[in-house]
Amino acid sequence: MYADSHVRRPGISRYHAAVNIKPLKPTDDFLQQAQSLNIAFDDGDLDRLGMFLALLLETNRQFNLTRITDEKAVWQRHILDSLTLLPYLTRGNVNTACDVGSGAGVPGIPLAICLPDISFTLVEATGKKAAFIKNAAEELGLQNVVIINDRAEVLGQKREYRETFDVVIARALGRLNVAAELVVPLIRVGGIALLIKGAKADEELKEARKALGILGASHLETSPTPTGRIVILDKKRATPRLYPRRPGEPKRVPLK
């Protein structure tokens, strides 16, 4: 398991200098869509986002981290998709967020770049992906990111993580009744889950209604985005200690 990946050296690392990686420039389409969503960038944000994409595509030549490799598509699917969550993370008093099943660091790394005052914990079970995220966080000089190489089912039963996060995020974590069992136990009572879903979000919500009740959550709202939908869950009460069940069981035998 990777522990705290806080780093103290800012800017581009020696690795970037050695292999001459340069930030990927944002596409005009991305900039226009970001503007239409009222997304404002601080100095250096776009450069860091572009560097993250450049590092991802460079590493992807050796390891299968993402199937999306077109420059226009990576800005759309990896960055814009992630940043559609910004309005929900800047409401109220959000200090901690957890990205479950972070994959290659999406949406956690783009959000951490744009929200340096929020502490992000990125959870990824696959070792090579967790290693990439850790390296990327160090390369980018991110001091608000922790990477954990473990399964959500294990984390959700650990006292130091269970019901501690203000917001828990997930993308491509399976159907909603499966994803809910992995994310809801990590949310503090009164916190929310932000699930990036596709066209079948309404169908999955109907299927997950009973599971949400069992886990102590309810459906708050569904918001359309340029890339899909965001399903927002509200944590109403403590999750029974039984959940999450053993690794793999939520997917094998989903709550219905």
Coordinates of C-alpha atoms in Angstrom, one line a residue:
M1 CA 0.0 0.0 0.0
Y2 CA 1.3 3.4 -0.8
A3 CA 1.2 5.9 2.0
D4 CA 1.2 9.7 2.0
S5 CA 2.5 11.0 -1.3
H6 CA 2.9 14.6 -0.2
V7 CA 5.9 16.1 -1.8
R8 CA 7.8 19.3 -1.1
R9 CA 9.6 20.0 -4.4
P10 CA 7.5 22.2 -6.7
G11 CA 7.5 22.4 -10.5
I12 CA 8.7 19.9 -13.1
S13 CA 10.9 17.1 -11.9
R14 CA 14.2 15.8 -13.1
Y15 CA 12.3 12.9 -14.9
H16 CA 10.5 15.4 -17.1
A17 CA 13.8 17.2 -17.9
A18 CA 15.4 13.8 -18.7
V19 CA 12.7 12.7 -21.2
N20 CA 11.7 16.2 -22.3
I21 CA 8.0 15.8 -21.6
K22 CA 6.1 18.9 -22.4
P23 CA 2.6 19.8 -21.3
L24 CA -0.2 18.9 -23.7
K25 CA -1.8 22.1 -24.9
P26 CA -5.5 22.4 -24.2
T27 CA -7.7 22.2 -27.3
D28 CA -9.9 25.1 -28.4
D29 CA -13.0 22.9 -27.9
F30 CA -11.9 22.2 -24.3
L31 CA -11.4 25.8 -23.5
Q32 CA -14.7 26.8 -25.0
Q33 CA -16.6 24.1 -23.1
A34 CA -14.8 25.0 -19.8
Q35 CA -15.8 28.6 -20.3
S36 CA -19.4 27.6 -21.0
L37 CA -19.4 25.8 -17.6
N38 CA -17.9 28.9 -15.9
I39 CA -14.7 27.0 -15.0
A40 CA -12.0 29.5 -14.2
F41 CA -8.3 28.4 -14.0
D42 CA -5.7 29.8 -11.7
D43 CA -2.1 30.5 -13.0
G44 CA -0.4 27.2 -13.7
D45 CA -3.5 25.0 -13.7
L46 CA -3.7 24.5 -17.4
D47 CA 0.0 23.8 -17.6
R48 CA -0.3 21.2 -14.8
L49 CA -3.3 19.6 -16.4
G50 CA -1.5 19.4 -19.7
M51 CA 1.6 17.9 -17.9
F52 CA -0.6 15.3 -16.3
L53 CA -2.0 14.3 -19.7
A54 CA 1.5 14.2 -21.2
L55 CA 2.8 12.0 -18.5
L56 CA -0.3 9.7 -18.8
L57 CA 0.2 9.3 -22.5
E58 CA 3.9 8.8 -22.2
T59 CA 3.5 6.1 -19.5
N60 CA 0.6 4.5 -21.5
R61 CA 3.2 3.5 -24.2
Q62 CA 4.5 0.9 -21.7
F63 CA 1.5 0.2 -19.5
N64 CA -2.2 0.0 -20.4
L65 CA -3.5 2.9 -18.3
T66 CA -6.1 4.3 -20.7
R67 CA -7.7 3.5 -24.0
I68 CA -8.3 7.2 -24.7
T69 CA -5.1 8.5 -26.4
D70 CA -6.4 11.1 -28.9
E71 CA -5.3 14.6 -27.8
K72 CA -8.7 16.1 -28.2
A73 CA -10.4 13.2 -26.5
V74 CA -8.1 13.2 -23.5
W75 CA -8.9 16.8 -22.7
Q76 CA -12.6 16.0 -23.1
R77 CA -12.9 12.7 -21.4
H78 CA -10.2 12.9 -18.7
I79 CA -10.1 16.7 -17.9
L80 CA -13.5 18.2 -18.7
D81 CA -15.3 15.1 -17.4
S82 CA -13.4 15.5 -14.1
L83 CA -13.9 19.3 -13.8
T84 CA -17.7 19.0 -14.1
L85 CA -17.5 18.0 -10.4
L86 CA -16.0 21.4 -9.4
P87 CA -19.3 23.1 -8.4
Y88 CA -20.2 20.4 -6.0
L89 CA -16.7 20.4 -4.3
T90 CA -16.7 24.2 -3.8
R91 CA -20.1 24.3 -2.1
G92 CA -20.3 24.4 1.7
N93 CA -17.4 23.2 3.8
V94 CA -15.5 20.5 1.9
N95 CA -12.1 19.7 3.4
T96 CA -11.6 16.0 2.4
A97 CA -12.5 14.1 -0.8
C98 CA -11.9 10.5 -1.8
D99 CA -11.7 9.2 -5.4
V100 CA -12.6 5.5 -5.3
G101 CA -11.3 3.3 -8.2
S102 CA -9.1 6.2 -9.4
G103 CA -7.6 4.2 -12.3
A104 CA -5.0 6.5 -13.9
G105 CA -5.8 9.3 -11.5
V106 CA -9.0 10.5 -13.0
P107 CA -10.9 12.5 -11.7
G108 CA -8.8 12.8 -8.6
I109 CA -5.6 14.4 -10.0
P110 CA -7.3 17.0 -12.2
L111 CA -9.5 18.0 -9.3
A112 CA -6.5 18.2 -6.9
I113 CA -4.7 20.5 -9.3
C114 CA -7.7 22.9 -9.4
L115 CA -8.6 22.6 -5.7
P116 CA -5.3 22.8 -3.7
D117 CA -7.1 23.5 -0.4
I118 CA -9.0 20.2 -0.4
S119 CA -7.2 17.0 0.7
F120 CA -7.7 14.2 -1.8
T121 CA -7.3 10.5 -1.1
L122 CA -7.1 8.4 -4.3
V123 CA -7.8 4.7 -4.0
E124 CA -6.7 2.3 -6.7
A125 CA -6.5 -1.5 -6.3
T126 CA -4.3 -2.1 -9.4
G127 CA -0.6 -1.8 -8.5
K128 CA 0.7 -0.3 -11.7
K129 CA -2.0 2.3 -11.8
A130 CA -1.5 3.3 -8.2
A131 CA 2.2 3.6 -8.9
F132 CA 1.5 5.8 -11.9
I133 CA -0.8 8.1 -9.8
K134 CA 1.9 8.4 -7.1
N135 CA 4.5 9.3 -9.6
A136 CA 2.3 11.8 -11.3
A137 CA 1.4 13.5 -8.0
E138 CA 5.1 13.8 -7.2
E139 CA 6.0 15.0 -10.8
L140 CA 3.3 17.7 -10.5
G141 CA 4.3 18.8 -7.0
L142 CA 0.9 18.2 -5.6
Q143 CA 0.9 18.5 -1.8
N144 CA -2.8 17.7 -1.3
V145 CA -2.9 14.1 -2.6
V146 CA -2.6 10.8 -0.8
I147 CA -2.5 7.5 -2.8
I148 CA -3.7 4.2 -1.4
N149 CA -3.1 1.0 -3.3
D150 CA -6.0 -1.1 -1.9
R151 CA -9.5 -2.2 -2.5
A152 CA -12.5 0.0 -1.5
E153 CA -14.0 -3.0 0.3
V154 CA -11.0 -3.1 2.6
L155 CA -10.8 0.6 3.2
G156 CA -14.5 0.9 4.0
Q157 CA -14.0 -1.4 7.0
K158 CA -11.0 0.4 8.4
R159 CA -11.7 2.9 11.3
E160 CA -9.3 5.5 10.0
Y161 CA -11.2 5.8 6.7
R162 CA -14.8 4.6 7.3
E163 CA -17.3 7.5 7.4
T164 CA -14.6 10.2 7.4
F165 CA -14.8 11.9 4.0
D166 CA -16.9 15.0 3.2
V167 CA -17.2 13.9 -0.5
V168 CA -16.5 10.5 -2.2
I169 CA -16.2 10.4 -6.0
A170 CA -16.3 7.6 -8.4
R171 CA -16.2 7.1 -12.2
A172 CA -16.6 3.9 -14.1
L173 CA -17.0 1.8 -10.9
G174 CA -19.7 -0.4 -12.2
R175 CA -23.5 -0.2 -11.9
L176 CA -24.8 2.2 -9.3
N177 CA -25.9 -0.5 -6.8
V178 CA -22.4 -1.9 -6.9
A179 CA -20.6 1.5 -6.7
A180 CA -22.8 2.6 -3.8
E181 CA -21.7 -0.2 -1.6
L182 CA -18.1 0.8 -2.3
V183 CA -18.4 4.5 -1.8
V184 CA -21.2 5.1 0.8
P185 CA -19.4 3.5 3.8
L186 CA -16.5 6.0 3.3
I187 CA -18.8 9.1 3.5
R188 CA -19.4 10.9 6.8
V189 CA -23.0 11.3 7.7
G190 CA -24.1 14.5 6.0
G191 CA -21.6 14.1 3.2
I192 CA -22.2 13.3 -0.4
A193 CA -21.1 11.0 -3.2
L194 CA -20.5 12.2 -6.7
L195 CA -20.9 9.4 -9.3
I196 CA -20.0 10.1 -12.9
K197 CA -22.4 8.1 -15.0
G198 CA -23.6 7.7 -18.5
A199 CA -27.0 7.5 -20.3
K200 CA -28.3 4.7 -18.2
A201 CA -28.1 6.7 -14.9
D202 CA -31.9 6.7 -14.4
E203 CA -32.2 3.0 -15.0
E204 CA -29.4 2.3 -12.6
L205 CA -31.0 4.5 -9.9
K206 CA -34.2 2.5 -10.0
E207 CA -32.2 -0.7 -9.6
A208 CA -30.2 0.8 -6.7
R209 CA -33.0 2.3 -4.7
K210 CA -33.2 -0.5 -2.2
A211 CA -29.4 -0.7 -1.9
L212 CA -29.2 3.0 -1.1
G213 CA -31.7 2.6 1.7
I214 CA -29.7 -0.3 3.2
L215 CA -26.5 1.7 3.1
G216 CA -27.9 4.8 4.7
A217 CA -28.0 7.0 1.6
S218 CA -30.5 8.6 -0.7
H219 CA -30.6 10.1 -4.2
L220 CA -30.2 13.9 -4.0
E221 CA -30.1 14.9 -7.6
T222 CA -28.9 14.0 -11.1
S223 CA -27.2 16.7 -13.2
P224 CA -26.5 16.5 -16.9
T225 CA -23.0 17.4 -18.1
P226 CA -21.4 17.7 -21.6
T227 CA -20.0 14.2 -21.1
G228 CA -22.7 12.4 -19.2
R229 CA -24.5 12.7 -15.9
I230 CA -23.5 13.3 -12.3
V231 CA -25.6 11.3 -9.8
I232 CA -25.4 12.8 -6.3
L233 CA -26.1 10.8 -3.2
D234 CA -26.7 12.1 0.3
K235 CA -25.4 10.2 3.3
K236 CA -28.4 10.2 5.8
R237 CA -27.3 7.8 8.5
A238 CA -24.4 5.5 9.5
T239 CA -23.9 2.5 7.2
P240 CA -24.4 -0.9 8.9
R241 CA -21.1 -2.5 9.8
L242 CA -21.8 -5.4 7.4
Y243 CA -21.0 -3.1 4.5
P244 CA -19.0 -3.1 2.4
R245 CA -18.8 -6.9 2.2
R246 CA -15.7 -8.9 1.4
P247 CA -13.6 -7.9 -1.7
G248 CA -15.4 -8.9 -4.9
E249 CA -18.7 -9.7 -3.2
P250 CA -20.5 -6.4 -4.1
K251 CA -19.9 -7.1 -7.8
R252 CA -20.6 -10.8 -7.6
V253 CA -23.8 -10.4 -5.6
P254 CA -25.1 -6.8 -5.9
L255 CA -27.5 -5.4 -3.4
K256 CA -31.0 -5.4 -4.8

